[in-house]
């Protein structure tokens, strides 16, 4: 019998189209399948790349995805019948293709950094609001229960320190889009720094994005290196919050792999840390560590007491993200017409359910993350000056 096309299954499943065959799309496709979603179509300007992608990643899927190739491949995919699209294209193409996807009545999962500016992303969110479709960034770690536990474990946190680095090889510096001015021009700040900023926002808001209003005061890149195209590949950054709270982080493409985050607070017995914060280790459980140090023998010797907090990892973070994306998108379709949205105050989709509230919260975190990145890039342009950060309601 003939193989059934995944496009035929789309009406009864949460069908997803993949706009471009970027490397990161491979693990996202695998995760989407595990989250009870179905990849119904793949588009690439190269037919060979699209076929290779499908063979490598989707060969075990019950229904074969449609393949669109050539110069108009993205347009063909967006014109097809499916629920949503995943867009892992270079940042400078996001605004164009998000607009096309929303006008084609598709929900959108968008790779980070989400836009060339916070203004651009606000416009995308407003378009999503008007169309009644969900727009979410593809930050995976925020959806895992370990992150939620870690972000609230230290009472009254006032310091978050993060190192997120890896050592790119010669091929990376020659060809990777993250180091190209015409691709992801924010370089390590937009790529690795995005995660560092998001973690700081989660911790200092205690997982309530609405509490960030007026709390982010300034951002500064105190040391940086740029390539010949002016793209940062190594940077030390500081973000100042109200109440003398500080996020400091190092993001780099020229240092060994390190993804360690530490949270501390005045009056807290323990310091919390994770050494695999963004790309976790494999296993049934994930963990973070609480450490308490003391001094004995006339303050000459340090004592240490530590405990490991373990969190179930039966659903890895990528699967958690796709489950939430599909769940929240469906709820937005059900409820978004129930009341007027209030985009100026961080409500892009109306509805009273917890799912719609969570969808608005994740969008608010996205826009605040982008606002901080904008300020950091401005600081680089000003040769490391401290830059005031305005909230999205002020920008």
Coordinates of C-alpha atoms in Angstrom, one line a residue, residues 83-282:
X83 CA -1.2 23.9 12.5
X84 CA 2.2 25.5 13.2
X85 CA 5.7 26.2 12.0
X86 CA 9.1 26.0 13.6
X87 CA 11.5 28.7 12.3
X88 CA 15.2 28.2 13.0
X89 CA 16.3 30.7 10.3
X90 CA 18.9 33.4 10.9
X91 CA 17.7 36.2 13.1
X92 CA 17.5 38.8 10.3
X93 CA 14.9 36.7 8.6
X94 CA 12.6 36.3 11.6
X95 CA 10.4 39.3 11.1
X96 CA 9.7 38.5 7.5
X97 CA 8.8 34.8 8.0
X98 CA 6.9 35.2 11.3
X99 CA 4.7 37.8 9.5
X100 CA 4.1 35.4 6.7
X101 CA 3.4 32.5 9.0
X102 CA 0.9 34.4 11.1
X103 CA -0.9 35.8 8.1
X104 CA -1.2 32.1 6.9
X105 CA -2.9 31.3 10.3
X106 CA 0.0 29.3 11.7
X107 CA 1.2 29.2 15.3
X108 CA 5.0 29.9 15.4
X109 CA 7.8 28.5 17.5
X110 CA 10.8 30.8 16.8
X111 CA 14.5 30.2 17.5
X112 CA 16.3 32.7 19.7
X113 CA 17.4 35.4 19.6
X114 CA 13.9 36.2 18.5
X115 CA 14.5 39.4 16.6
X116 CA 16.9 42.1 15.6
X117 CA 15.3 44.4 18.2
X118 CA 12.7 44.4 21.0
X119 CA 10.6 46.7 18.9
X120 CA 10.5 44.2 16.1
X121 CA 9.5 41.4 18.4
X122 CA 6.8 43.5 19.9
X123 CA 5.4 44.0 16.5
X124 CA 5.5 40.2 15.9
X125 CA 3.6 39.6 19.2
X126 CA 1.0 42.2 18.3
X127 CA 0.5 40.5 15.0
X128 CA 0.2 37.1 16.8
X129 CA -2.4 38.7 19.1
X130 CA -4.5 40.0 16.3
X131 CA -4.4 36.7 14.4
X132 CA -5.2 34.7 17.5
X133 CA -2.1 32.6 17.0
X134 CA 0.6 31.7 19.5
X135 CA 4.2 33.0 19.1
X136 CA 6.8 31.4 21.4
X137 CA 10.6 31.4 21.5
X138 CA 12.5 28.2 21.5
X139 CA 14.3 28.4 24.8
X140 CA 14.2 24.8 26.0
X141 CA 15.5 24.8 29.5
X142 CA 12.8 27.1 30.9
X143 CA 10.2 24.4 30.4
X144 CA 11.9 21.7 32.5
X145 CA 10.8 21.3 36.2
X146 CA 14.5 21.4 37.3
X147 CA 14.8 25.0 36.1
X148 CA 11.6 26.0 37.9
X149 CA 12.8 24.4 41.1
X150 CA 16.3 26.0 40.8
X151 CA 15.0 29.5 40.1
X152 CA 13.1 29.6 43.4
X153 CA 15.4 27.6 45.7
X154 CA 17.3 30.5 47.2
X155 CA 15.2 33.0 49.2
X156 CA 15.8 36.7 48.4
X157 CA 18.4 36.1 45.7
X158 CA 20.5 39.0 44.7
X159 CA 23.4 37.5 42.7
X160 CA 23.3 35.3 39.7
X161 CA 26.6 34.4 38.1
X162 CA 26.7 32.5 34.8
X163 CA 29.4 31.2 32.5
X164 CA 28.2 29.9 29.2
X165 CA 31.0 29.2 26.8
X166 CA 32.3 26.8 24.2
X167 CA 35.4 26.6 22.0
X168 CA 34.4 27.0 18.4
X169 CA 36.8 25.4 15.8
X170 CA 38.0 26.9 12.5
X171 CA 35.0 25.7 10.6
X172 CA 32.7 27.4 13.2
X173 CA 34.5 30.8 12.7
X174 CA 34.5 30.5 9.0
X175 CA 30.9 29.3 8.4
X176 CA 28.6 29.4 11.4
X177 CA 25.7 31.8 11.1
X178 CA 26.2 32.9 14.7
X179 CA 29.3 34.7 13.8
X180 CA 28.0 36.4 10.7
X181 CA 26.9 40.1 10.5
X182 CA 24.2 39.2 8.0
X183 CA 23.0 36.2 10.1
X184 CA 22.9 36.4 13.8
X185 CA 24.8 39.7 14.3
X186 CA 24.6 39.6 18.1
X187 CA 27.1 36.7 18.1
X188 CA 27.8 35.2 21.5
X189 CA 25.6 37.8 23.3
X190 CA 22.6 36.8 21.3
X191 CA 23.3 33.1 21.3
X192 CA 24.8 32.2 24.7
X193 CA 23.9 35.4 26.4
X194 CA 20.2 34.9 25.7
X195 CA 20.2 31.9 28.1
X196 CA 22.1 33.8 30.8
X197 CA 19.8 36.7 30.7
X198 CA 16.7 34.5 30.8
X199 CA 18.0 32.6 33.8
X200 CA 18.6 35.9 35.6
X201 CA 15.0 37.1 34.8
X202 CA 13.6 33.8 36.1
X203 CA 15.4 34.0 39.4
X204 CA 14.9 37.6 40.1
X205 CA 11.1 37.4 39.2
X206 CA 10.6 34.2 41.1
X207 CA 9.0 32.8 38.0
X208 CA 6.5 35.6 37.6
X209 CA 7.3 37.7 34.6
X210 CA 4.8 40.4 35.7
X211 CA 7.1 41.2 38.6
X212 CA 9.9 42.4 36.2
X213 CA 8.1 45.7 35.4
X214 CA 10.5 48.5 36.3
X215 CA 13.0 46.1 37.9
X216 CA 15.7 45.9 35.2
X217 CA 17.8 49.1 35.5
X218 CA 20.9 48.9 33.3
X219 CA 23.1 46.7 31.3
X220 CA 26.8 46.8 30.4
X221 CA 29.4 44.8 28.5
X222 CA 32.5 45.5 30.5
X223 CA 34.9 43.5 28.2
X224 CA 34.4 42.2 24.7
X225 CA 36.1 40.9 21.5
X226 CA 34.7 41.4 18.0
X227 CA 35.5 39.7 14.7
X228 CA 36.3 41.5 11.5
X229 CA 32.5 41.9 10.8
X230 CA 31.9 43.5 14.2
X231 CA 30.2 40.5 15.7
X232 CA 31.0 39.7 19.4
X233 CA 32.5 36.3 20.1
X234 CA 33.6 36.9 23.7
X235 CA 31.9 39.1 26.3
X236 CA 31.6 39.8 30.0
X237 CA 28.3 41.3 30.8
X238 CA 26.5 42.8 33.8
X239 CA 22.8 43.5 34.2
X240 CA 21.6 45.6 37.1
X241 CA 18.3 45.1 38.8
X242 CA 16.5 47.1 41.5
X243 CA 17.3 46.3 45.1
X244 CA 21.1 45.9 44.4
X245 CA 20.5 42.7 42.5
X246 CA 23.0 41.8 39.8
X247 CA 23.3 39.3 37.0
X248 CA 26.9 38.9 35.7
X249 CA 27.8 36.5 33.0
X250 CA 30.6 35.5 30.6
X251 CA 29.5 34.3 27.1
X252 CA 32.2 33.1 24.6
X253 CA 32.9 31.1 21.5
X254 CA 36.6 30.8 22.4
X255 CA 36.6 29.1 25.8
X256 CA 36.1 25.4 26.9
X257 CA 32.5 24.2 27.3
X258 CA 31.1 25.6 30.5
X259 CA 27.5 26.2 31.5
X260 CA 27.7 26.8 35.2
X261 CA 25.2 29.1 36.9
X262 CA 25.3 30.1 40.6
X263 CA 22.7 31.8 42.7
X264 CA 23.2 33.4 46.1
X265 CA 21.3 35.7 48.4
X266 CA 21.9 37.8 51.5
X267 CA 20.8 35.8 54.5
X268 CA 20.7 32.5 52.7
X269 CA 22.5 29.6 54.2
X270 CA 23.2 28.0 50.8
X271 CA 24.5 28.8 47.4
X272 CA 22.8 27.0 44.5
X273 CA 24.6 25.9 41.4
X274 CA 24.2 23.9 38.2
X275 CA 27.1 22.8 36.0
X276 CA 24.8 21.6 33.1
X277 CA 22.2 24.4 33.2
X278 CA 21.4 24.6 29.5
X279 CA 22.5 21.4 27.9
X280 CA 21.8 18.8 30.6
X281 CA 23.5 15.5 31.2
X282 CA 21.7 12.3 30.2

